[in-house]
CSV table of C-alpha atoms and ligand atoms in Angstrom, one decimal:
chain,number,residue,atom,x,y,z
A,1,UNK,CA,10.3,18.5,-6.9
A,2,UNK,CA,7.4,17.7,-4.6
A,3,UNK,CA,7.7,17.7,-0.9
A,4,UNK,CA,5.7,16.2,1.6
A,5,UNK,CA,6.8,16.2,5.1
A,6,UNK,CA,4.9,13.6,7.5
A,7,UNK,CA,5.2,14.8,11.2
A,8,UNK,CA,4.1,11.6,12.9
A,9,UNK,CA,6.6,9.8,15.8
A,10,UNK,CA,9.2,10.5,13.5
A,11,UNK,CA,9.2,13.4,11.2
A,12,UNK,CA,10.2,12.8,7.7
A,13,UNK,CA,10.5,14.0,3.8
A,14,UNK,CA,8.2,12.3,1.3
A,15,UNK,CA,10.6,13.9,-2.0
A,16,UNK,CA,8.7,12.8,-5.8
A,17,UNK,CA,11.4,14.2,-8.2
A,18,UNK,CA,12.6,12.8,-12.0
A,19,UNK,CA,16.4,11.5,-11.1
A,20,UNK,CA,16.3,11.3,-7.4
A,21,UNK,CA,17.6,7.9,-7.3
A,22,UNK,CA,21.2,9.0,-8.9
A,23,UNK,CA,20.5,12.5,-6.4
A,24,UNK,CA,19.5,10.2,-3.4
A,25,UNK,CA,23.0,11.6,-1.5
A,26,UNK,CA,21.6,15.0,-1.1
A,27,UNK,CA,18.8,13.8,0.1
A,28,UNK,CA,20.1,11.7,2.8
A,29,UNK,CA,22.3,14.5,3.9
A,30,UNK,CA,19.3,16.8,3.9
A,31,UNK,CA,17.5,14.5,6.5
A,32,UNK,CA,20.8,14.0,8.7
A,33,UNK,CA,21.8,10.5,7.1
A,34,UNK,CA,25.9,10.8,6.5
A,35,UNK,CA,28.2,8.7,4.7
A,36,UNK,CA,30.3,6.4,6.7
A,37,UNK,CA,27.7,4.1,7.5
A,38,UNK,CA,26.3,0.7,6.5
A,39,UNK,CA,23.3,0.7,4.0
A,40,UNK,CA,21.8,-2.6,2.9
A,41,UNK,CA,19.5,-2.3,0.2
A,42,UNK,CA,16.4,-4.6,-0.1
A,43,UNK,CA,14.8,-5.8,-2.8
A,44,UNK,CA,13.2,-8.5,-4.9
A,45,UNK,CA,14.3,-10.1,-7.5
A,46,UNK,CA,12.9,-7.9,-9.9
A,47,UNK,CA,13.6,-4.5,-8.5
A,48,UNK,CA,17.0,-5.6,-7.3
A,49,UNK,CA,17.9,-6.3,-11.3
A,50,UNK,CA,15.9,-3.4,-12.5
A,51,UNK,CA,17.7,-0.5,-10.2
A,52,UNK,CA,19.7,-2.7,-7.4
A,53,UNK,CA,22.9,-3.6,-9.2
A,54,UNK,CA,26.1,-2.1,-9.2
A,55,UNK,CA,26.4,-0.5,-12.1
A,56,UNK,CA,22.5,1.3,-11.8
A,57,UNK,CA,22.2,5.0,-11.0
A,58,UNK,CA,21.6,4.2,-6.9
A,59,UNK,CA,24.1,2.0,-6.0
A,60,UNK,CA,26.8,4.3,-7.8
A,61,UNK,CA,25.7,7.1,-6.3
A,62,UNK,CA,25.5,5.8,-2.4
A,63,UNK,CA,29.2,3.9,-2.9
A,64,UNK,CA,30.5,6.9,-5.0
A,65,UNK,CA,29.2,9.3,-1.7
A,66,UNK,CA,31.0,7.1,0.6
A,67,UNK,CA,28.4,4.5,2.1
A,68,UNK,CA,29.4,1.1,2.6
A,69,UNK,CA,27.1,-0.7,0.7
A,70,UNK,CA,25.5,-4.7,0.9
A,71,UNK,CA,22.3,-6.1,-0.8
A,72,UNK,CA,19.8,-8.6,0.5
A,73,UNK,CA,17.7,-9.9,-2.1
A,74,UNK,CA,14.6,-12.1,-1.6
A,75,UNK,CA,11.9,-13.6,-4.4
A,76,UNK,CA,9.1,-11.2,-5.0
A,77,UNK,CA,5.4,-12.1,-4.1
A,78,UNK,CA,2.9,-12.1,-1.4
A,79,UNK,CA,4.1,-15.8,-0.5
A,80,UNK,CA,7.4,-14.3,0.7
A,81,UNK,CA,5.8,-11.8,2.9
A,82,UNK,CA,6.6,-14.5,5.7
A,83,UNK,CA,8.8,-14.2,9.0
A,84,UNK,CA,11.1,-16.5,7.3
A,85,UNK,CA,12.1,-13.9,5.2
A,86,UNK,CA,12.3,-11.5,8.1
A,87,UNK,CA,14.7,-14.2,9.5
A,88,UNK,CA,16.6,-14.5,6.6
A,89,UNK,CA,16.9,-10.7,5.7
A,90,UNK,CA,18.0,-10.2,10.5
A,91,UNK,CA,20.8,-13.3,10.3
A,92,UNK,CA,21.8,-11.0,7.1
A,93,UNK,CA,22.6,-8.1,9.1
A,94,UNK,CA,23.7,-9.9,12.3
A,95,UNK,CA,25.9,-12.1,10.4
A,96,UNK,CA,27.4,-9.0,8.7
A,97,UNK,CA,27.9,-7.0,11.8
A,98,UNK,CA,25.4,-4.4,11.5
A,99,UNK,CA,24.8,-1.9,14.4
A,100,UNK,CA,22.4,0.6,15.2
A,101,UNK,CA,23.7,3.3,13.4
A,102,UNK,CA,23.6,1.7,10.1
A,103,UNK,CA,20.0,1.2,7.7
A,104,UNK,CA,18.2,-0.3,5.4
A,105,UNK,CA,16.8,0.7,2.0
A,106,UNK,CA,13.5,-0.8,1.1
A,107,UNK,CA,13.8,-0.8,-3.0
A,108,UNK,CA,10.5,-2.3,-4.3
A,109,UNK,CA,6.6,-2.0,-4.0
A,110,UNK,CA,4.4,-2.6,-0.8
A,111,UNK,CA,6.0,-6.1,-0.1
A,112,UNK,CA,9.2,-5.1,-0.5
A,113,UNK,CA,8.7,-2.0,1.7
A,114,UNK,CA,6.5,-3.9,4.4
A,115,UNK,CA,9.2,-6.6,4.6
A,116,UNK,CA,12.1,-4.1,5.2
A,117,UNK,CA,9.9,-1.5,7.3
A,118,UNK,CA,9.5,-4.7,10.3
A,119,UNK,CA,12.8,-5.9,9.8
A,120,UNK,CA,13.8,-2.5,10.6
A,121,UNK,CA,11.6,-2.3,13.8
A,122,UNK,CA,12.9,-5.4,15.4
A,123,UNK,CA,16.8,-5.6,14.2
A,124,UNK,CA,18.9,-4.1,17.4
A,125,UNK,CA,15.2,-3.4,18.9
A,126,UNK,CA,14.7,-0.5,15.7
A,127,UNK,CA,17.1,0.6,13.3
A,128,UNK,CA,16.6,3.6,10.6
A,129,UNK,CA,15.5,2.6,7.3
A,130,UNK,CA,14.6,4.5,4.1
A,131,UNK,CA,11.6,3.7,1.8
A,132,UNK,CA,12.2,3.9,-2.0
A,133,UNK,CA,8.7,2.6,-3.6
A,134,UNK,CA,9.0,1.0,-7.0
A,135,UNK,CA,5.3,0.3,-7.5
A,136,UNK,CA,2.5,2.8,-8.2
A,137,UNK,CA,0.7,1.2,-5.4
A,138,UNK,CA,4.1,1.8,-2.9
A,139,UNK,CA,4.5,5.7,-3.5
A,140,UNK,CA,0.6,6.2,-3.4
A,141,UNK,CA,0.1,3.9,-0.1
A,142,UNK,CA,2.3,1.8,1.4
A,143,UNK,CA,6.0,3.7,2.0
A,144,UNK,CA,4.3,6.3,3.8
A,145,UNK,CA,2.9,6.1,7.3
A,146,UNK,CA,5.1,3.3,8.6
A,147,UNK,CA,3.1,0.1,9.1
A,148,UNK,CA,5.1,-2.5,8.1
A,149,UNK,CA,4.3,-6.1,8.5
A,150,UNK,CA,4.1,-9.9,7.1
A,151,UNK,CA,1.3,-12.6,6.4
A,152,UNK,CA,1.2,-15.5,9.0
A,153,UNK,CA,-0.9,-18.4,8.1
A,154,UNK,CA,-4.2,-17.2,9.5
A,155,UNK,CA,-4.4,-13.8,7.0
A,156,UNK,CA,-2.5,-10.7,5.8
A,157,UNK,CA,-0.5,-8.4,8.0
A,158,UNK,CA,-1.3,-10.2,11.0
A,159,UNK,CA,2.6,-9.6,12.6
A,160,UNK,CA,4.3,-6.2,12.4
A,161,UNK,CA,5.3,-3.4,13.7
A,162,UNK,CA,4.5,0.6,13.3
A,163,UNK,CA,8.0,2.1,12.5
A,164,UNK,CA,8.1,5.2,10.6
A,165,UNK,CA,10.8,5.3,7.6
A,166,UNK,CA,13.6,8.4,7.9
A,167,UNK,CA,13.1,9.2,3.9
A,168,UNK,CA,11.1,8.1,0.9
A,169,UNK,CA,12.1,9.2,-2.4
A,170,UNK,CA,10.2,7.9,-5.5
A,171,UNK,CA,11.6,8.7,-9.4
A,172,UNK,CA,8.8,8.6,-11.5
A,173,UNK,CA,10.8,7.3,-13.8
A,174,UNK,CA,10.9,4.0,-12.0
A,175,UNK,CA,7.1,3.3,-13.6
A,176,UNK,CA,8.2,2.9,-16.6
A,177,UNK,CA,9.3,-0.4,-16.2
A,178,UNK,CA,5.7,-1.3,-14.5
A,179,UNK,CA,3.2,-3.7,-15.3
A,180,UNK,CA,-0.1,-2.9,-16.2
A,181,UNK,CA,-1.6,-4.9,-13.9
A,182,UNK,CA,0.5,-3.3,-11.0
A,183,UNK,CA,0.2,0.0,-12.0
A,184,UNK,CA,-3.8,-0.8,-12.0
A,185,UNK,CA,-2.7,-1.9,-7.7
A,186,UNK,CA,-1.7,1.7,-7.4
A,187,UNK,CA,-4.7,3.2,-9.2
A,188,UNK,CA,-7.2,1.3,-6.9
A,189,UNK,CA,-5.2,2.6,-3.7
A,190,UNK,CA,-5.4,5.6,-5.3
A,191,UNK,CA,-9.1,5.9,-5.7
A,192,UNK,CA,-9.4,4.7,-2.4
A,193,UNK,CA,-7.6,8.0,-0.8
A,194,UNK,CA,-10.1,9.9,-3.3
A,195,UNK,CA,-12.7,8.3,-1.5
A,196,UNK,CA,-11.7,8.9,1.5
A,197,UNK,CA,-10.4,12.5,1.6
A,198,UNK,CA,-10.0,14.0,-1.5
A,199,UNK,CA,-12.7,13.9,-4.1
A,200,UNK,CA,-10.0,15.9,-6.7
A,201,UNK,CA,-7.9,12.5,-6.8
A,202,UNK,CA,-11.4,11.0,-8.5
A,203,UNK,CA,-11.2,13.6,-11.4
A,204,UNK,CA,-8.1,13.7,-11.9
A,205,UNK,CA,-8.4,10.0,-12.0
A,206,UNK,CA,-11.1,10.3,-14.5
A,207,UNK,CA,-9.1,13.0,-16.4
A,208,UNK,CA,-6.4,10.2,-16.9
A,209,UNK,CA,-6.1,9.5,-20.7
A,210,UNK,CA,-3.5,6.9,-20.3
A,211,UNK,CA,-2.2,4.3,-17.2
A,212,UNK,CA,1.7,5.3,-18.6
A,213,UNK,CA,1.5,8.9,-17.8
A,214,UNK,CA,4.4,8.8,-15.1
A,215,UNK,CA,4.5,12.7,-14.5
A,216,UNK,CA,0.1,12.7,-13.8
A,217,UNK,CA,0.6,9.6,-11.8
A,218,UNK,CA,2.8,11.3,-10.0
A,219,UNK,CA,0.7,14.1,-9.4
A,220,UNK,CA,-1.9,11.9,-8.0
A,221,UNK,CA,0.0,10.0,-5.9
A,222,UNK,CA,1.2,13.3,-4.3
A,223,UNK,CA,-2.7,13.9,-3.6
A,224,UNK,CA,-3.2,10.5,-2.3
A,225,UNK,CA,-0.1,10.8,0.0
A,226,UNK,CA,-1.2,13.9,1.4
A,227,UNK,CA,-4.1,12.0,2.3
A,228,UNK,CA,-2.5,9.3,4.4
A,229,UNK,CA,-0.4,12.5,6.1
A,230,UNK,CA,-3.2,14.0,7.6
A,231,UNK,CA,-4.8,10.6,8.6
A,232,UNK,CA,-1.2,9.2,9.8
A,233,UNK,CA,-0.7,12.7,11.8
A,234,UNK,CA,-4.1,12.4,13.6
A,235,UNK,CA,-4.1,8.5,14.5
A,236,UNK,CA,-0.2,6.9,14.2
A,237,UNK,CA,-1.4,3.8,15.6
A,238,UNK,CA,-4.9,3.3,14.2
A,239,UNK,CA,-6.9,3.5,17.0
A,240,UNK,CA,-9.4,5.3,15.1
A,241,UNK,CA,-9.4,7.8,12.2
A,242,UNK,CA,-6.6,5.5,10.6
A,243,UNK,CA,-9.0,3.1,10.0
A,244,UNK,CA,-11.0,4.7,6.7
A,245,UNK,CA,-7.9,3.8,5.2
A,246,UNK,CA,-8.9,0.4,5.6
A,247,UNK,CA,-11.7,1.2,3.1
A,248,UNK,CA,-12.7,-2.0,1.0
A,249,UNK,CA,-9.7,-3.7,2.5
A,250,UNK,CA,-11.8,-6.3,5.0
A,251,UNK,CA,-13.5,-7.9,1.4
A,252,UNK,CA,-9.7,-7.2,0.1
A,253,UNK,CA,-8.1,-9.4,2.5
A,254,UNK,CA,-10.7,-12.1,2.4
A,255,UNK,CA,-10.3,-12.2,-1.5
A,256,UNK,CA,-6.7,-12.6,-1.5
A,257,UNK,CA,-6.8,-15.4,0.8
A,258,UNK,CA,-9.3,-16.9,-0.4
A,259,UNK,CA,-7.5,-16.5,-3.5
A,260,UNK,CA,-4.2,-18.2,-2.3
A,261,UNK,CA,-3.0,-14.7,-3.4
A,262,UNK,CA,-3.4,-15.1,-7.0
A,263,UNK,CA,-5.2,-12.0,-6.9
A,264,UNK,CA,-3.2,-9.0,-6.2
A,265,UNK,CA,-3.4,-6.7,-3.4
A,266,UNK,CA,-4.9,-3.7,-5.1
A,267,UNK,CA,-7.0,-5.9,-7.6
A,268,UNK,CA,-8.5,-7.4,-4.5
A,269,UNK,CA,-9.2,-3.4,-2.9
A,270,UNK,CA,-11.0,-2.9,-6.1
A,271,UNK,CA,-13.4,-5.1,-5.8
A,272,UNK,CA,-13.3,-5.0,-2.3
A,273,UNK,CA,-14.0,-1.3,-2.8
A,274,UNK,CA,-17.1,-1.3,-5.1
A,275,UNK,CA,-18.9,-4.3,-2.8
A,276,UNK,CA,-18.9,-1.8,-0.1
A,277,UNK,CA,-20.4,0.9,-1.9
A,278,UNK,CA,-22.8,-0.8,-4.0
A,279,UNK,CA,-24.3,-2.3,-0.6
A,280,UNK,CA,-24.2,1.5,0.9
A,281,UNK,CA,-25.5,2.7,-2.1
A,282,UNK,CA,-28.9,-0.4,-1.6
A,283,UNK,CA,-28.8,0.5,1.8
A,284,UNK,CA,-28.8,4.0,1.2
A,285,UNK,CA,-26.2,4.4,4.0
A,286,UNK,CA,-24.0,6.7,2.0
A,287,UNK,CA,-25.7,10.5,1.6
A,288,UNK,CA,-25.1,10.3,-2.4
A,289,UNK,CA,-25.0,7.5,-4.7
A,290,UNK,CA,-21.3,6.6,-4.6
A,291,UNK,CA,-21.1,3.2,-6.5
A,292,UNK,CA,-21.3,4.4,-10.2
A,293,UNK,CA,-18.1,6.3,-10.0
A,294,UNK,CA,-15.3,3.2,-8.7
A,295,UNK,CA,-17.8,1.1,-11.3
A,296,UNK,CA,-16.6,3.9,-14.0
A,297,UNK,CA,-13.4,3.9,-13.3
A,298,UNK,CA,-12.7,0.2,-12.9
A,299,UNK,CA,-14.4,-0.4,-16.2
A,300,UNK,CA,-12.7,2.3,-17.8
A,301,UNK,CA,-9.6,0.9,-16.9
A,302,UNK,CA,-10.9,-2.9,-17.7
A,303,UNK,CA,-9.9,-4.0,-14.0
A,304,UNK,CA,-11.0,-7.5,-13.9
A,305,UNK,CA,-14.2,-7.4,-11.8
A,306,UNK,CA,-15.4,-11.3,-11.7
A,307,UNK,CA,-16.1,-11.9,-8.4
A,308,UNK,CA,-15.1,-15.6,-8.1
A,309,UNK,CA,-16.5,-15.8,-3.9
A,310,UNK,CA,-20.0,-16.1,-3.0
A,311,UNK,CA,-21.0,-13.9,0.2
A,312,UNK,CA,-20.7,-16.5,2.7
A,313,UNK,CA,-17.4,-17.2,1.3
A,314,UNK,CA,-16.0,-13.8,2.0
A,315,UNK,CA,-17.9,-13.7,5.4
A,316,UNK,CA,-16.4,-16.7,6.3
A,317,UNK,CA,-13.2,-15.7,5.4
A,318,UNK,CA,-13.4,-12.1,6.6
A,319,UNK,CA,-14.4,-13.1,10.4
A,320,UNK,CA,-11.6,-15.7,10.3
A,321,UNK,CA,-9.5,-12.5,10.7
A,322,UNK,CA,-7.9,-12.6,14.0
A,323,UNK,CA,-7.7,-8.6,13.5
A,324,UNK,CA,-11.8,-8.7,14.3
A,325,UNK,CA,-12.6,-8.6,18.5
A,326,UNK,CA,-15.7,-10.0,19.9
A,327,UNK,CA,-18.9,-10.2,17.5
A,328,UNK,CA,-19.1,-7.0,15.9
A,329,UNK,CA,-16.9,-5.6,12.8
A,330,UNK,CA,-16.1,-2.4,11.9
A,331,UNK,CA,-16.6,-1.5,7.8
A,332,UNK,CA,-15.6,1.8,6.3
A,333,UNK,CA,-18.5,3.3,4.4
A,334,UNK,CA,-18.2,5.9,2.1
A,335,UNK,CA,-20.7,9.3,3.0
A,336,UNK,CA,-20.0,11.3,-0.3
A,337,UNK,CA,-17.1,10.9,-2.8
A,338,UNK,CA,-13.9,12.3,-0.6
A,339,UNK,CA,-15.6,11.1,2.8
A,340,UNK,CA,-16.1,7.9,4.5
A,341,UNK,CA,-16.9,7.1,8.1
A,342,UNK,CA,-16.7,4.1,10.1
A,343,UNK,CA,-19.6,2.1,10.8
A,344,UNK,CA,-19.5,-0.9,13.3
A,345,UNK,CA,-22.3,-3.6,12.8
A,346,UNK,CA,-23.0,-6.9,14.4
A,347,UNK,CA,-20.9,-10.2,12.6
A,348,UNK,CA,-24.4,-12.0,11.9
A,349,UNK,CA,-25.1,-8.8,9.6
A,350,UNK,CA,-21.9,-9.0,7.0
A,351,UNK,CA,-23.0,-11.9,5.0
A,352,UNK,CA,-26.4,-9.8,4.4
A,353,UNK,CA,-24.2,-6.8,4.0
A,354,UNK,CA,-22.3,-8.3,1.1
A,355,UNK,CA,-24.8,-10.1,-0.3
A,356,UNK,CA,-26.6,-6.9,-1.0
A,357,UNK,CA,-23.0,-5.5,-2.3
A,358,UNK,CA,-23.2,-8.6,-5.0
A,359,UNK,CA,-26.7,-8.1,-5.9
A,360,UNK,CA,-26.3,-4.0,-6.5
A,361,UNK,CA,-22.9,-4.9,-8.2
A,362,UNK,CA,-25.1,-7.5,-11.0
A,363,UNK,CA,-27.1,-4.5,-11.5
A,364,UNK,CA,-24.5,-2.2,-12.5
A,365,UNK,CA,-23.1,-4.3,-14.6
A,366,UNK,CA,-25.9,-4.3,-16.8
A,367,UNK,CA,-26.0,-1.1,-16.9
A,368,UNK,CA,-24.2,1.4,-19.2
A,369,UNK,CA,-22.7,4.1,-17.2
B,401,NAD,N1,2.1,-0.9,4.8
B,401,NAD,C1,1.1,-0.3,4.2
B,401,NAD,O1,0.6,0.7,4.7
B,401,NAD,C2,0.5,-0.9,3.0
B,401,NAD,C3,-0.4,-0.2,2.3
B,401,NAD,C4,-0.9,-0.8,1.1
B,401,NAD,C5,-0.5,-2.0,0.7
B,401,NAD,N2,0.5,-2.7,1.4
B,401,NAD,C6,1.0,-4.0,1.0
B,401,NAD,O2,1.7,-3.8,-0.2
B,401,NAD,C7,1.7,-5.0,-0.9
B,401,NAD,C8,1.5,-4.8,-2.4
B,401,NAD,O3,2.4,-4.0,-2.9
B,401,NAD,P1,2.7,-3.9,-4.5
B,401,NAD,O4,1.4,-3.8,-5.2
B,401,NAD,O5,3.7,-2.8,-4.7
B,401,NAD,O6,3.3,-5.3,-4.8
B,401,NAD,P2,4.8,-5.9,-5.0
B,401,NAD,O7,5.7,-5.3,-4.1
B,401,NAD,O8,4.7,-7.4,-5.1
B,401,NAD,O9,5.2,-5.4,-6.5
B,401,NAD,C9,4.4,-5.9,-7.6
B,401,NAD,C10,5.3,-6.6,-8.6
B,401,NAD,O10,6.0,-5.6,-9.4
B,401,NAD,C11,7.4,-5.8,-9.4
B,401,NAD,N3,8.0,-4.5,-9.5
B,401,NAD,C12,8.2,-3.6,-8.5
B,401,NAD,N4,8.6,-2.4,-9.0
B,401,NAD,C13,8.7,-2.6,-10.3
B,401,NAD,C14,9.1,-1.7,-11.4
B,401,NAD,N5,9.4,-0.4,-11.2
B,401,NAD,N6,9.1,-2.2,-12.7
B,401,NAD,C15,8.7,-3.5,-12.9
B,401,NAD,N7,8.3,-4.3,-12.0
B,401,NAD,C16,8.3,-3.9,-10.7
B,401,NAD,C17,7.7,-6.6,-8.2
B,401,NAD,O11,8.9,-7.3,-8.4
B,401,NAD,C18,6.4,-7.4,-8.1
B,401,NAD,O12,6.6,-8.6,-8.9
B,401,NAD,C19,0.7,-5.9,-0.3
B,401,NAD,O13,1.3,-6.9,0.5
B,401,NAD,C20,-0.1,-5.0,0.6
B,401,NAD,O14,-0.6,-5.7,1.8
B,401,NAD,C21,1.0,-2.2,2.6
B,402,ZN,ZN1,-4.1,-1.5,0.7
């Protein structure tokens, strides 16, 4: 068993263990959570048939210990990270008498987790919730740290709350079920904490023979998460440090708007990721080359890296952030491999920035690394 515990406004367990889901009772009881309460377990579509039902390993094991258990189940997607289904999931709860003593389980990847994590923070003014991530991208990034949120017209993430989980358990086993395509979401957030604090992730990333091995994954996510504890412990509320973790993310969240959210979250850090170092790299802002090494591992992996947005199309969409104050923005730049800083440059500047990103990027694909 791996255990991480994250001392942040609330302190809390991060467990990694094979079977945890049917073990998830002990657990609980470990972190003060008793039977005799209600539990309403999240989910999509998808996770919600995969390990939601009645008959799987988690919902026998939380009836059979005595909670009383209910299910709210939306359809999975970036298009459902909306307030309505923050309304839908809080007349749920209301309608089925709720109270503050009773949780939520979050059973799914970052959208399920983000969705349930702000519904959480407002029902009753805050109620306890646990995070069980599904995705390879959930247990490496997003149930850990508590930001929890939804989309609103404008962009990503724009409403939300910061409202720490009481317990996340992940069973590797749950990756077995896992796309490709998502587990590459998770390996991208993965490289980002790499990049940002712990060059090891890198190697073992590089070190990784295949994308199925649910044990090494698991290993790595436990790296990246101990990352995100020591960023979450020093800045909770992301007034500063908590920002590198925002590496690549700014191109990320214009891409998947731009995209209409065809492209996926971590797809989208990818490329947002190796844009930002290739134009460090030109600029010779970062102390050693750091572009060659996401390149490697993106190809390796066969990420798709067509970048379908000119520069002034990202700009565009990047400053239309309502997240961005006054005429300067704030990019996360990597120094060395396992260190960025933050580096705060006029607006007029980022379409030059990430033109220079393109132009690097055109040169490194031609080249065989
Ligand atoms: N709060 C944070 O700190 C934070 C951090 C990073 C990302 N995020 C957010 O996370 C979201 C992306 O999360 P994601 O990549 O996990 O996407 P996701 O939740 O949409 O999951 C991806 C797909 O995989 C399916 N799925 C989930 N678990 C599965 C399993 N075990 N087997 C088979 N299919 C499964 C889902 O139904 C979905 O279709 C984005 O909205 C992003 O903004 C939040
Ligand atoms: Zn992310």
């Amino acid at each position: 068993m791996i255990k991480i515990t994250v001392s942040a406004s609330k302190e809390y367990d991060v467990v990694m263990e094979r079977g945890a889901l049917s073990g998830i009772p002990a657990l609980m009881e470990e972190a003060g959570i008793i039977p005799g309460k209600k539990l309403c377990i999240v989910a999509d579509e998808t996770t919600n048939r995969l390990f939601g039902g009645e008959s799987c390993d988690l919902w026998q094991a939380l009836a059979g210990a005595g909670f009383d258990m209910y299910r709210y189940v939306f359809e999975g997607g970036e298009k459902s990270k909306t307030m309505n289904t923050i309304t839908g999931l809080l007349n749920y709860l209301a309608d089925n008498r709720f109270s503050r003593s009773d949780m939520l389980i979050a059973l799914g990847g970052g959208i399920v987790g983000d969705v349930t994590g702000f519904a959480a923070a407002s029902f009753l003014r805050g109620v306890d919730y646990i995070q069980i991530p599904t995705t390879l991208l959930a247990i490496v990034d997003s149930s850990v740290g508590g930001k929890t949120g939804v989309n609103l017209d404008a962009g990503k993430n724009l409403a939300g709350a910061f409202w720490q989980p009481s317990l996340v358990v992940f069973d590797p086993y749950v990756l077995d079920t896992l796309s490709y395509d998502a587990m590459l979401d998770g390996i991208a957030e993965a490289v980002k904490a790499g990049f940002i604090g712990d060059r090891a992730i890198i190697d073992e990333i590089n070190a990784l023979t295949s994308a199925a091995d649910s044990d090494f994954l698991t290993e790595i996510a436990a790296r990246a998460v101990e990352v995100k504890r020591i960023v979450v412990e020093e800045d909770e509320r992301d007034t500063g440090s908590r920002q590198l973790l925002n590496f690549g993310h700014t191109l990320a969240h214009a891409i998947e708007k731009l995209s209409d959210y065809r492209i996926s979250h971590g797809h989208a850090v990818a490329m947002g990721m190796v844009i930002v170092s290739s134009a460090a790299d030109a600029l010779e802002w970062s102390e050693e080359p750091c572009s060659d090494s996401i390149w490697t591992i993106l190809t390796r992996f066969k990420f798709p890296l067509d970048y379908p947005y000119s520069a002034r199309e990202l700009t565009r969409a990047a400053l239309a952030d309502k997240k961005i104050r006054g005429n300067e923005i704030t990019l996360v730049i990597p120094r060395i491999v396992g260190k960025c800083r933050l580096k705060t440059i006029p607006t007029d500047q980022l379409e030059g920035f990430i033109s220079c990103g393109i132009q690097q990027l055109e040169q490194l694909k031609g080249k065989d690394i």
